[in-house]
XYZ file of C-alpha atoms in Angstrom:
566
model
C 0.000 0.000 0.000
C 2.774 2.567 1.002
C 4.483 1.381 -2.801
C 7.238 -0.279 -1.389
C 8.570 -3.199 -3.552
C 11.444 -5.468 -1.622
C 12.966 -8.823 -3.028
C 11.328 -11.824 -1.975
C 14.460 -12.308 0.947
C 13.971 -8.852 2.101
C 10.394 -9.266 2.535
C 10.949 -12.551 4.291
C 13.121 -11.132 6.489
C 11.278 -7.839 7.601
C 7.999 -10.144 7.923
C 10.242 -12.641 10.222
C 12.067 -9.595 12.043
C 8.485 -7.976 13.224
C 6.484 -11.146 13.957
C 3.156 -10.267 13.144
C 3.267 -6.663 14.781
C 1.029 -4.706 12.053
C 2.343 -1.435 13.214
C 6.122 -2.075 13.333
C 5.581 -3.234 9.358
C 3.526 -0.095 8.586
C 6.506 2.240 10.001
C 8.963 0.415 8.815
C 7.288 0.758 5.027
C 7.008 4.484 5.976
C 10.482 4.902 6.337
C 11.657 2.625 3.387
C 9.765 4.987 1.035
C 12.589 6.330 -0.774
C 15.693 5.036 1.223
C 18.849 4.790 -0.428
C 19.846 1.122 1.302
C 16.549 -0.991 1.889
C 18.384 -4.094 3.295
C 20.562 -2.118 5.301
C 17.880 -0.364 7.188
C 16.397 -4.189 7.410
C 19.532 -5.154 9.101
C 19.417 -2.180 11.750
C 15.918 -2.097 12.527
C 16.773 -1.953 16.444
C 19.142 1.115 15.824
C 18.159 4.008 18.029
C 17.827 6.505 15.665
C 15.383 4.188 13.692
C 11.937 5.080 13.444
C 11.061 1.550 14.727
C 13.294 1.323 17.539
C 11.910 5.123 18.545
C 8.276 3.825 18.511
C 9.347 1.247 20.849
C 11.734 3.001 23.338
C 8.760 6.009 23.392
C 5.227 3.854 23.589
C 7.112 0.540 25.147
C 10.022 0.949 27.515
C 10.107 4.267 28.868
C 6.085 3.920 29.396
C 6.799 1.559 31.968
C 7.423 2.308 35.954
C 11.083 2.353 36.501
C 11.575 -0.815 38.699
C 9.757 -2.677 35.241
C 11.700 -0.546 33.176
C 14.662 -2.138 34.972
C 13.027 -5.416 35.282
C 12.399 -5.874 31.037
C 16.448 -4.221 30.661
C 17.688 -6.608 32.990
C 16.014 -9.721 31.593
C 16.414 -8.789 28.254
C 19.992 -10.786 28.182
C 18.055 -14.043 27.786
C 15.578 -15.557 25.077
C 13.035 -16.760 27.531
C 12.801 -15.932 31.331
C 10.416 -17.627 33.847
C 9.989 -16.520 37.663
C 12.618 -18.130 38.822
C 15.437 -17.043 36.358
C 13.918 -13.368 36.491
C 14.492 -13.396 40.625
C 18.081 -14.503 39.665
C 18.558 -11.392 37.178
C 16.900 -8.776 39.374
C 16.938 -9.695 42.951
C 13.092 -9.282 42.784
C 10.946 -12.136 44.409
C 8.074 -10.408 43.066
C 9.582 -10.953 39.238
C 6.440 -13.056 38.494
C 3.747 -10.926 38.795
C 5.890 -8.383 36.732
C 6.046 -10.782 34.180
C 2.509 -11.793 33.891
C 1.158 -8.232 34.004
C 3.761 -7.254 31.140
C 2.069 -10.194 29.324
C -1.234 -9.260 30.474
C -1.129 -5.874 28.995
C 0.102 -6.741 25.491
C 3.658 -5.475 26.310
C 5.340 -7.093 23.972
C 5.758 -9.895 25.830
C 4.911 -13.457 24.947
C 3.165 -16.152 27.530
C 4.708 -19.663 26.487
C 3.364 -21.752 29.118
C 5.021 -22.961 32.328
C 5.790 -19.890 33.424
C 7.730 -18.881 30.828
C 7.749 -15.723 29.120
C 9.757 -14.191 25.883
C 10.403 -10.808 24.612
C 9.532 -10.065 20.957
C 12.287 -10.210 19.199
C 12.930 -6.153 17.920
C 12.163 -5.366 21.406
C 14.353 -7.543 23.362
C 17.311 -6.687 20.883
C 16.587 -2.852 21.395
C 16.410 -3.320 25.353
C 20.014 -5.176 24.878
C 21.527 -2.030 23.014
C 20.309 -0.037 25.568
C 21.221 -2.199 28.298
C 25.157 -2.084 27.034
C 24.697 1.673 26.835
C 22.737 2.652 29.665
C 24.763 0.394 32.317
C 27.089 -1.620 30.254
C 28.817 -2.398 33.945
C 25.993 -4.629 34.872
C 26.373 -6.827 31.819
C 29.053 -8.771 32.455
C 27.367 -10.049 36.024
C 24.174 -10.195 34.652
C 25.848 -12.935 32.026
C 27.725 -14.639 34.831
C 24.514 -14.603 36.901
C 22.428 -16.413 34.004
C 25.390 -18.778 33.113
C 25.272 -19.781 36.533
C 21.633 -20.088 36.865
C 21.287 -22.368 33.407
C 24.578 -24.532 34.962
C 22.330 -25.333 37.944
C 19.244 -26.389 36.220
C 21.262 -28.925 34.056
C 21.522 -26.678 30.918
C 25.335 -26.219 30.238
C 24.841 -25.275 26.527
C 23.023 -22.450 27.461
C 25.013 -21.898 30.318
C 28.213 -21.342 28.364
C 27.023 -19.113 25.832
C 26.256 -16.530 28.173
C 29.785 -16.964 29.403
C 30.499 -16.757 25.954
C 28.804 -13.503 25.239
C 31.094 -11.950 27.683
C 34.256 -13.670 26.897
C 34.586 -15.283 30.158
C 37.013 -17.931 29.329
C 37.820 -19.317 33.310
C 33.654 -19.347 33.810
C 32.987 -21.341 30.027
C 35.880 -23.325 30.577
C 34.411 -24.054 34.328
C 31.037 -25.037 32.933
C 32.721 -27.102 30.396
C 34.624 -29.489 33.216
C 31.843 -29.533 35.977
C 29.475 -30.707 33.928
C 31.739 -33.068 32.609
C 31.351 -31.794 29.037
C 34.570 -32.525 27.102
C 33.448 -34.727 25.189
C 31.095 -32.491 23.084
C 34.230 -30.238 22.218
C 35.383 -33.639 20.783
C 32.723 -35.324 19.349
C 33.513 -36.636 15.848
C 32.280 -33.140 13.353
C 33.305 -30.923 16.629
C 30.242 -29.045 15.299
C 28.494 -29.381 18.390
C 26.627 -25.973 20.211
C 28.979 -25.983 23.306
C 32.063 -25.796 20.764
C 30.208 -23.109 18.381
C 30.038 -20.807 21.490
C 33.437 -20.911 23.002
C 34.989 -20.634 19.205
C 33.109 -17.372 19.360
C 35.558 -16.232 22.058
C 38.176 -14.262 21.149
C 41.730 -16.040 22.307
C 42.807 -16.071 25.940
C 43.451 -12.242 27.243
C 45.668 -13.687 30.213
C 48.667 -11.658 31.043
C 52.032 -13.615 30.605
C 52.375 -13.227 34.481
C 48.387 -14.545 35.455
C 48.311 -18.161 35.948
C 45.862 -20.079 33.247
C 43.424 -21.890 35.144
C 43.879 -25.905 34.182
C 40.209 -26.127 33.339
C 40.796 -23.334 30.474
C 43.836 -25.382 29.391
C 41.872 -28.527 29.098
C 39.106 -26.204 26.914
C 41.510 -24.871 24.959
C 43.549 -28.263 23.773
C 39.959 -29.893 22.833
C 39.355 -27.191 20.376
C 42.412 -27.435 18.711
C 42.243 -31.338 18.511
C 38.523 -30.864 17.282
C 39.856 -28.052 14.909
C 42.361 -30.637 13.743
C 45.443 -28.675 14.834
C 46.788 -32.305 17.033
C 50.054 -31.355 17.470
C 49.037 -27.644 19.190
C 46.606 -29.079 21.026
C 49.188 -30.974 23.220
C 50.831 -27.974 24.010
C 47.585 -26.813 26.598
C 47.149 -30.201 27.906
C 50.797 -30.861 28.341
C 50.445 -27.662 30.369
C 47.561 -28.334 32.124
C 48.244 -31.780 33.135
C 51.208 -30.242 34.820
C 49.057 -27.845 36.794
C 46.850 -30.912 38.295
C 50.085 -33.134 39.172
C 50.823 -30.351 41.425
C 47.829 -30.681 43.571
C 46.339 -33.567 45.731
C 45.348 -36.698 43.918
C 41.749 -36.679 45.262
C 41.067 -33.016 43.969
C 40.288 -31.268 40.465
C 38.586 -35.189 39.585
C 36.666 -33.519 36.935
C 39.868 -32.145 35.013
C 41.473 -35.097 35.536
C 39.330 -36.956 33.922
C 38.802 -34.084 30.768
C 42.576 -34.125 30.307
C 42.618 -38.567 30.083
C 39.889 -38.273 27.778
C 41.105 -35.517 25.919
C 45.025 -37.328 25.889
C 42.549 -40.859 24.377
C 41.772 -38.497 21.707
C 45.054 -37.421 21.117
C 46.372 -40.707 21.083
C 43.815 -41.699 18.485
C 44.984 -39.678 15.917
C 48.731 -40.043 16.561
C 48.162 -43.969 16.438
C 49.783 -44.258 19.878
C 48.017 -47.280 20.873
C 50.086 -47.490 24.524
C 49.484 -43.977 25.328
C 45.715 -44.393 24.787
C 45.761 -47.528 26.657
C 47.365 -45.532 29.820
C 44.566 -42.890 29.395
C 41.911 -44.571 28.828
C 42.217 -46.776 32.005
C 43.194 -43.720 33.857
C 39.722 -42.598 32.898
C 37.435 -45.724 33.895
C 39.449 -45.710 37.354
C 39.044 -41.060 37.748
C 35.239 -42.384 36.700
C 34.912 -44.473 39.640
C 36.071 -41.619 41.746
C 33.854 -38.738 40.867
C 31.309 -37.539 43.509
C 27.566 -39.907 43.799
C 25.116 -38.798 41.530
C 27.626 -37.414 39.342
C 28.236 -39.508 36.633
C 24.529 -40.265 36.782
C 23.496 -36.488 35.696
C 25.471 -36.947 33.138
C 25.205 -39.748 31.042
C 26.734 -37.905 27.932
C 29.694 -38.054 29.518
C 29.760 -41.925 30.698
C 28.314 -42.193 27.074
C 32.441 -40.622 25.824
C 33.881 -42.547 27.945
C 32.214 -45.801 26.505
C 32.960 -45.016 22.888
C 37.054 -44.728 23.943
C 36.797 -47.890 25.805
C 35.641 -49.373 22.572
C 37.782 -47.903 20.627
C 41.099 -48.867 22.432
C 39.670 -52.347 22.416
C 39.298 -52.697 18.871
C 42.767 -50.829 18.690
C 43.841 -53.916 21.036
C 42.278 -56.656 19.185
C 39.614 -57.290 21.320
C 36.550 -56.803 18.950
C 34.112 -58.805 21.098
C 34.737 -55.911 23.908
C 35.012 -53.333 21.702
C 31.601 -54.089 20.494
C 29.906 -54.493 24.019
C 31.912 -51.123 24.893
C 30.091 -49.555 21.725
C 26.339 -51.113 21.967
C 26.599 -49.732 26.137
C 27.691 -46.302 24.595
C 25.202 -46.315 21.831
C 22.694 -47.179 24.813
C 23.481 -44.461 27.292
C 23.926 -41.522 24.317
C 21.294 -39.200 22.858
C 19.875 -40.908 19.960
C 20.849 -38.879 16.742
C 23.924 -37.040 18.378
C 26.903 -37.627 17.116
C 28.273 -39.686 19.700
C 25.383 -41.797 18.871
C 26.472 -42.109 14.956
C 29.928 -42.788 16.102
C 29.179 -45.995 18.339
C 26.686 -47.266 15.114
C 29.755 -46.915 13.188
C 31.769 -48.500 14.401
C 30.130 -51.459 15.424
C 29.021 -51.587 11.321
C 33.037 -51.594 11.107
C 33.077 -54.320 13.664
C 30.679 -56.450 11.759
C 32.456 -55.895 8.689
C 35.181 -56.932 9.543
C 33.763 -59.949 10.674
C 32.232 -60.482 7.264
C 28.382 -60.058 8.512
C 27.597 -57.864 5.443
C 23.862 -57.379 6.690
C 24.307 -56.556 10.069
C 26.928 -54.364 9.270
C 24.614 -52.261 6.930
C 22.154 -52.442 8.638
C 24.186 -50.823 11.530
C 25.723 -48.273 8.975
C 22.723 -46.854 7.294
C 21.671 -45.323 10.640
C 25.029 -44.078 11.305
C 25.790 -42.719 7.844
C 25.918 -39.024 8.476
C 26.458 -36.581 11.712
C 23.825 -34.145 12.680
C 26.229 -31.635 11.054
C 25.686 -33.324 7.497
C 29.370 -34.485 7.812
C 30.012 -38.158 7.257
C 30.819 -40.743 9.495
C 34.534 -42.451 9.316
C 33.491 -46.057 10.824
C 30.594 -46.143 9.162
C 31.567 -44.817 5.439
C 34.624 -47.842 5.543
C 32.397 -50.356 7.159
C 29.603 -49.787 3.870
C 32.510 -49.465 1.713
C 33.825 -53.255 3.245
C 30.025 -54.380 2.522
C 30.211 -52.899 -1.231
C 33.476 -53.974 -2.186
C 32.496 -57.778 -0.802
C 29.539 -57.419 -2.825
C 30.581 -56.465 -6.131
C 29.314 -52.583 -6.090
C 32.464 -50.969 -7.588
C 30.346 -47.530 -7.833
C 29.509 -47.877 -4.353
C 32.539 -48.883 -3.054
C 34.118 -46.319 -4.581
C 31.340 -43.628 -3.180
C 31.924 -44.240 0.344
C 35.708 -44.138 0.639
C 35.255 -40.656 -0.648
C 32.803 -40.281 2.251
C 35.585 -41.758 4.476
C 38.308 -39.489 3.385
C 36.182 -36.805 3.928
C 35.637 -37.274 7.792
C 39.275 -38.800 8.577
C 40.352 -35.145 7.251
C 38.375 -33.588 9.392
C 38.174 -35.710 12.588
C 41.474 -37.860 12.150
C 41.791 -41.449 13.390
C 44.721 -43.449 12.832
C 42.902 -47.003 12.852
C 40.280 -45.937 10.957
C 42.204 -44.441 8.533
C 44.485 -47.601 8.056
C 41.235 -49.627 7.689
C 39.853 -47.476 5.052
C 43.156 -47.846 3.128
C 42.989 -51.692 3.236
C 39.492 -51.536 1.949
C 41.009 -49.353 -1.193
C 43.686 -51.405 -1.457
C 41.472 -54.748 -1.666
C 39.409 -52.800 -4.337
C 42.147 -52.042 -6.208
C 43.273 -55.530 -6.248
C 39.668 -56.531 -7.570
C 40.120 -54.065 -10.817
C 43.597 -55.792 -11.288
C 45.544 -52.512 -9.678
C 48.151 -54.505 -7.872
C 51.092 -51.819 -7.757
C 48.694 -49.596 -6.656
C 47.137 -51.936 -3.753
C 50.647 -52.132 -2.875
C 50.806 -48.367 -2.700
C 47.561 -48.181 -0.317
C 48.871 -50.705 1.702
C 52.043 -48.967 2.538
C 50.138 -45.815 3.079
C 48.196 -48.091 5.948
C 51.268 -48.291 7.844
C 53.102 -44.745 7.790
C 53.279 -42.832 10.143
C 52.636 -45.502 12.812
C 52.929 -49.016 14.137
C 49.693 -50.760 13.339
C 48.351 -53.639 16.019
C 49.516 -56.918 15.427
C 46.056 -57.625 13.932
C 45.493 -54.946 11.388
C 49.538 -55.506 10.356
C 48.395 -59.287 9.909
C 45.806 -58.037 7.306
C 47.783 -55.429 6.059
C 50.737 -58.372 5.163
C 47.850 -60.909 4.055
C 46.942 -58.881 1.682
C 50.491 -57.626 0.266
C 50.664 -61.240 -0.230
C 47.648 -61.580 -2.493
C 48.892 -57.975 -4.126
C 52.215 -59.550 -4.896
C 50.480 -63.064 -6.749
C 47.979 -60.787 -9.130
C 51.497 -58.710 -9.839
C 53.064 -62.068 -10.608
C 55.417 -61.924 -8.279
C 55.585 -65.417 -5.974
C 58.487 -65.260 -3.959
C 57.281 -62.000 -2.908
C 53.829 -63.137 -2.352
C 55.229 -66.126 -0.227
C 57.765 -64.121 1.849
C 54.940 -61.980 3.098
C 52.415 -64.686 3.805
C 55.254 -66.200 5.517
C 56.226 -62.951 7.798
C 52.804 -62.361 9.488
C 52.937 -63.146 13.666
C 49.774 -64.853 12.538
C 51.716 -67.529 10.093
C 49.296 -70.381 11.005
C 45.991 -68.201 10.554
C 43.290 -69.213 7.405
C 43.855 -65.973 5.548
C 47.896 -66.886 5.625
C 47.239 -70.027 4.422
C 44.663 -68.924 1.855
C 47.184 -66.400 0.824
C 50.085 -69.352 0.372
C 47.808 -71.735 -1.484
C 46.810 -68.360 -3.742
C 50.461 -67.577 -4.713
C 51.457 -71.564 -5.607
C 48.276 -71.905 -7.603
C 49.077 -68.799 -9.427
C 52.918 -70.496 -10.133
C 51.413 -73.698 -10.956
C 52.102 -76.134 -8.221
C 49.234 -77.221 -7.106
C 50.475 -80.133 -4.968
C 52.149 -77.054 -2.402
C 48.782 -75.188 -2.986
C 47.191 -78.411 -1.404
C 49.561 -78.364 1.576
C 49.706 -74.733 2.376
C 45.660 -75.026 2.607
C 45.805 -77.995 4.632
C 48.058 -76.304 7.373
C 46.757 -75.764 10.568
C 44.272 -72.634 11.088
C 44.119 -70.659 14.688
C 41.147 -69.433 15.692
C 37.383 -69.236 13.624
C 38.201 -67.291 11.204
C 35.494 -64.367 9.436
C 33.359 -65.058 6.762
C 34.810 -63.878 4.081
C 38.077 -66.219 5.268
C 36.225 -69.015 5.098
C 34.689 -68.612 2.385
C 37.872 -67.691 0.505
C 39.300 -71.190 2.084
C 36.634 -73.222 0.487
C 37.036 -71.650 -3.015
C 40.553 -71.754 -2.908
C 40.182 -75.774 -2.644
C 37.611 -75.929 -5.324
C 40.044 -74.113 -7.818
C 42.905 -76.817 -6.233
C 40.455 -79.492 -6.562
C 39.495 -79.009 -10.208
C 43.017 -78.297 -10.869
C 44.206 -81.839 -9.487
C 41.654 -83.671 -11.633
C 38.999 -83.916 -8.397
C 35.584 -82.357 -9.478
C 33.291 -83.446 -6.815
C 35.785 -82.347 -4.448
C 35.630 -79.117 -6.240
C 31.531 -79.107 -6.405
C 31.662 -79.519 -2.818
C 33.612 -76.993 -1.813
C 32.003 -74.954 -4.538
C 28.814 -75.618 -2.966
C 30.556 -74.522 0.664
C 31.633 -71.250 -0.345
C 27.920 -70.476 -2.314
C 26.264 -71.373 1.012
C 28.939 -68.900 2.847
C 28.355 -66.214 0.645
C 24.923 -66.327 -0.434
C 22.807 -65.061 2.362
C 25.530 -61.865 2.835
C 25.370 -61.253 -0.870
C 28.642 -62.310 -1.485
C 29.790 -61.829 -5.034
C 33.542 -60.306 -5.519
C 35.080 -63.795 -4.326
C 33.524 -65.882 -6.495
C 34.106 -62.697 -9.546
C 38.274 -63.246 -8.370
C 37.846 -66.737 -8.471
């Protein structure tokens, strides 16, 4: 009506800005009637020399006795305020009825049930302004006050972004530790709220001479490890872990335990398997010792703690505990968070590995992506494992990508090495031996891999080596795994003398002794590995039935690529 004509954003946002208030659109289409810079004065529609903001300060605020004046200024620093939180902010036990005859009288101010109350949204943004300008000493202990109040009622999110909003690095970084919180500045994305707020901060304005609290220390090192800066984020918990071993054992249990969990991360990426084995015990045992009730109020937190005990497991060997560790994490975390994701993950990887291609995508499809959009590591390798096994060369190829993607951004040595072997084994099933040799290589730099991932990592040199022709090669490395005696080694042997011809030491290197049931995919390997020897030897029925074997295997995981190599 007033012939203003806006983009279709700029109307959006003007019609979000003023929710529903008639008047507010009307004089803010009065005063965009010929303006040079319509989305600027969009942007600053809670300036005080605005036409809006003046309606509000003049018919709103200042129309208000002065203890509600103070009241609505004071409160203003939150999104929502009930009774309680308002008597926190004000000192007023009478902050209720305030509240509810604000909301009463069509002040601006929005009844949400409970009672809980919210400002509109231009006017609680102008109060702000003039909160900072009117008495911008209170603001910093009206922030401290809130963060203080949201800590107690179990809210440390909120809590820490109104430490946040004031820069208060020892209070955020207190929140952070109390409520047992680390874990969220490490959770696999490190896109979580908590770690959004304190990345808002600006860095630490400590004098050289002022002592850095440990707890800020501890903050500060799981940002950079989240950030993927690993080697500067030992340089904070170097420092703080200094700080505790100064003080009695039985205090600061809280840090203590931050700094083990944050030093399990650490280890993690480096591929320090001892070091994370020291840490992560130190954890379970600085668990046991945190006050009753504790651990309890926060089961995010036990939840962490899980998901490294499964993770050192699997590191260890141990996949039967690594899995229980994982399904009691997955159990105890939020469902959808990305702790959540992460335990799903990896037990896919855990099944896949084991050569349960159903269970482990089943596992994976609910553990695909974080809440951030970013993909999951364990998961993306574990469906890559399941596509590869099953012939799905697009597929395959789809979710190492996927894999690549989150190990650059939330680096983990183990997984890393795992998604390299699954590369490598696709390489070997387009005929890219040298470059399956490559991958497998790249599996190992940089760290010592656990006796059982260097056992897969040699087994499959070995079958690398045959499709490049090369026997003795192929032999020597199924010959130097710790594991000489395991299927796959033998499988590997027989592989390399069929490929050279001689059947008759195919035929003994299958028949050696095997320790241990081995996977699926082993077995089923084993059995068509004696039906190629069989047929070879002049022995068909032989060969049928362990033909037959390996279909029976493979059939009900949709098993395809063995029986394409064979």
């Amino acid at each position: 009506q007033h012939g203003v004509t806006l983009p279709g954003q700029m109307l959006e946002l003007i019609t979000r800005r003023v929710e529903g208030w008639a008047a507010g659109l009307r004089l803010a289409a009065l005063s965009l009637d010929g303006h040079p810079d319509p989305a600027l004065f969009i942007k600053n529609l809670t300036a005080e020399d605005n036409v809006v903001a003046s309606y509000l300060v003049a018919e709103v605020l200042d129309a208000q006795p002065a203890a509600t004046r103070d009241l609505m200024l004071r409160t203003s620093i939150v999104n929502q305020v009930d009774a309680d939180l308002a008597g926190e902010l004000t000192g007023d036990p009478q902050a209720a009825d305030s509240l509810a005859a604000l909301a009463r009288s069509n002040v601006f101010v929005e009844p949400l049930g409970g009672g809980w109350y919210r400002y509109h949204g231009l006017l609680g943004a102008l109060m702000r302004l003039m909160l900072r300008r009117e008495s911008p000493g209170r603001v910093p202990g009206l922030h401290q006050r809130a963060a203080r109040w949201y800590q107690r009622s179990g809210l440390p999110i909120e809590a820490i972004a109104h430490a946040a909003q004031i820069s208060d690095w020892p209070l955020a970084a207190q929140i952070v530790i109390d409520e047992l919180a680390i874990g969220d500045l490490l959770e696999p994305g490190g896109h979580s709220p908590l770690a959004d707020s304190l990345r808002q901060m600006p860095g630490l304005p400590v004098p050289p001479d002022d002592p850095v609290p440990p707890q800020v220390l501890l903050a500060a090192a799981a940002l950079e490890l989240s950030d993927g800066r690993d080697q500067a984020g030992t340089g904070p918990l170097d420092a703080a872990e200094r700080l505790l071993d100064q003080r009695p054992a039985d205090q600061e249990i809280s840090s203590r335990l931050a700094a083990a969990l944050i030093r399990v991360a650490a280890a993690r990426r480096s591929g320090d398997l001892g070091r994370a084995r020291a840490a992560i015990a130190q954890a379970q045992a600085l668990f046991g010792q945190l006050p009753d009730g504790v651990a309890t109020r926060h089961p995010q937190a036990h939840a962490h703690g899980l998901s490294a005990r499964g993770a050192v497991d699997l590191w260890s060997g141990d996949p039967a505990a690594a899995a229980a560790a994982f399904r009691a994490a997955a159990a105890t975390a939020r469902p959808g968070s990305p702790e959540y994701a992460a335990c799903r993950g990896h037990l896919a990887l855990i099944a896949a590995l084991g050569g349960h291609l159903n269970r482990a995508a089943e596992l994976a499809a609910a553990a695909t992506t974080l809440p951030s959009g970013d993909p999951v590591a364990a998961a993306a390798v574990a469906l890559a494992l399941v596509h590869l096994q099953r012939y799905e060369p697009a597929a395959w190829q789809r979710r190492l990508k996927q894999a690549d993607t989150a190990l650059r951004a939330h680096p983990d040595k183990l997984t890393a090495a795992l998604a390299c072997l699954a590369a490598a084994r696709g390489a070997l099933a387009q005929g890219r031996a040298p470059a399956a040799l490559d991958l497998l290589h790249r599996a190992r730099h940089g760290w010592s891999p656990p006796p059982w991932l260097d056992h897969l990592l040699t087994v499959a040199e070995s079958h690398a080596h045959t499709a490049a022709g090369d026997t003795r090669a192929a032999l020597d490395a199924a010959a130097s795994t710790s594991a000489r005696s395991a299927l796959d080694a033998c499988v590997a042997r027989a592989r390399a003398w069929l490929a050279a011809g001689n059947i008759q030491a195919a035929r003994q290197a299958l028949a050696g002794p095997a320790d241990d049931p081995p996977d699926i995919g082993t077995r089923l390997q084993a059995h068509l590995t004696d039906a190629l020897i069989s047929y070879r030897s002049g022995n068909p029925a032989q060969g049928r039935r362990s033909l037959e074997c390996a279909i029976h295997l493979g059939e009900p995981e949709g098993y395809r690529l063995p029986f394409v190599q064979a």
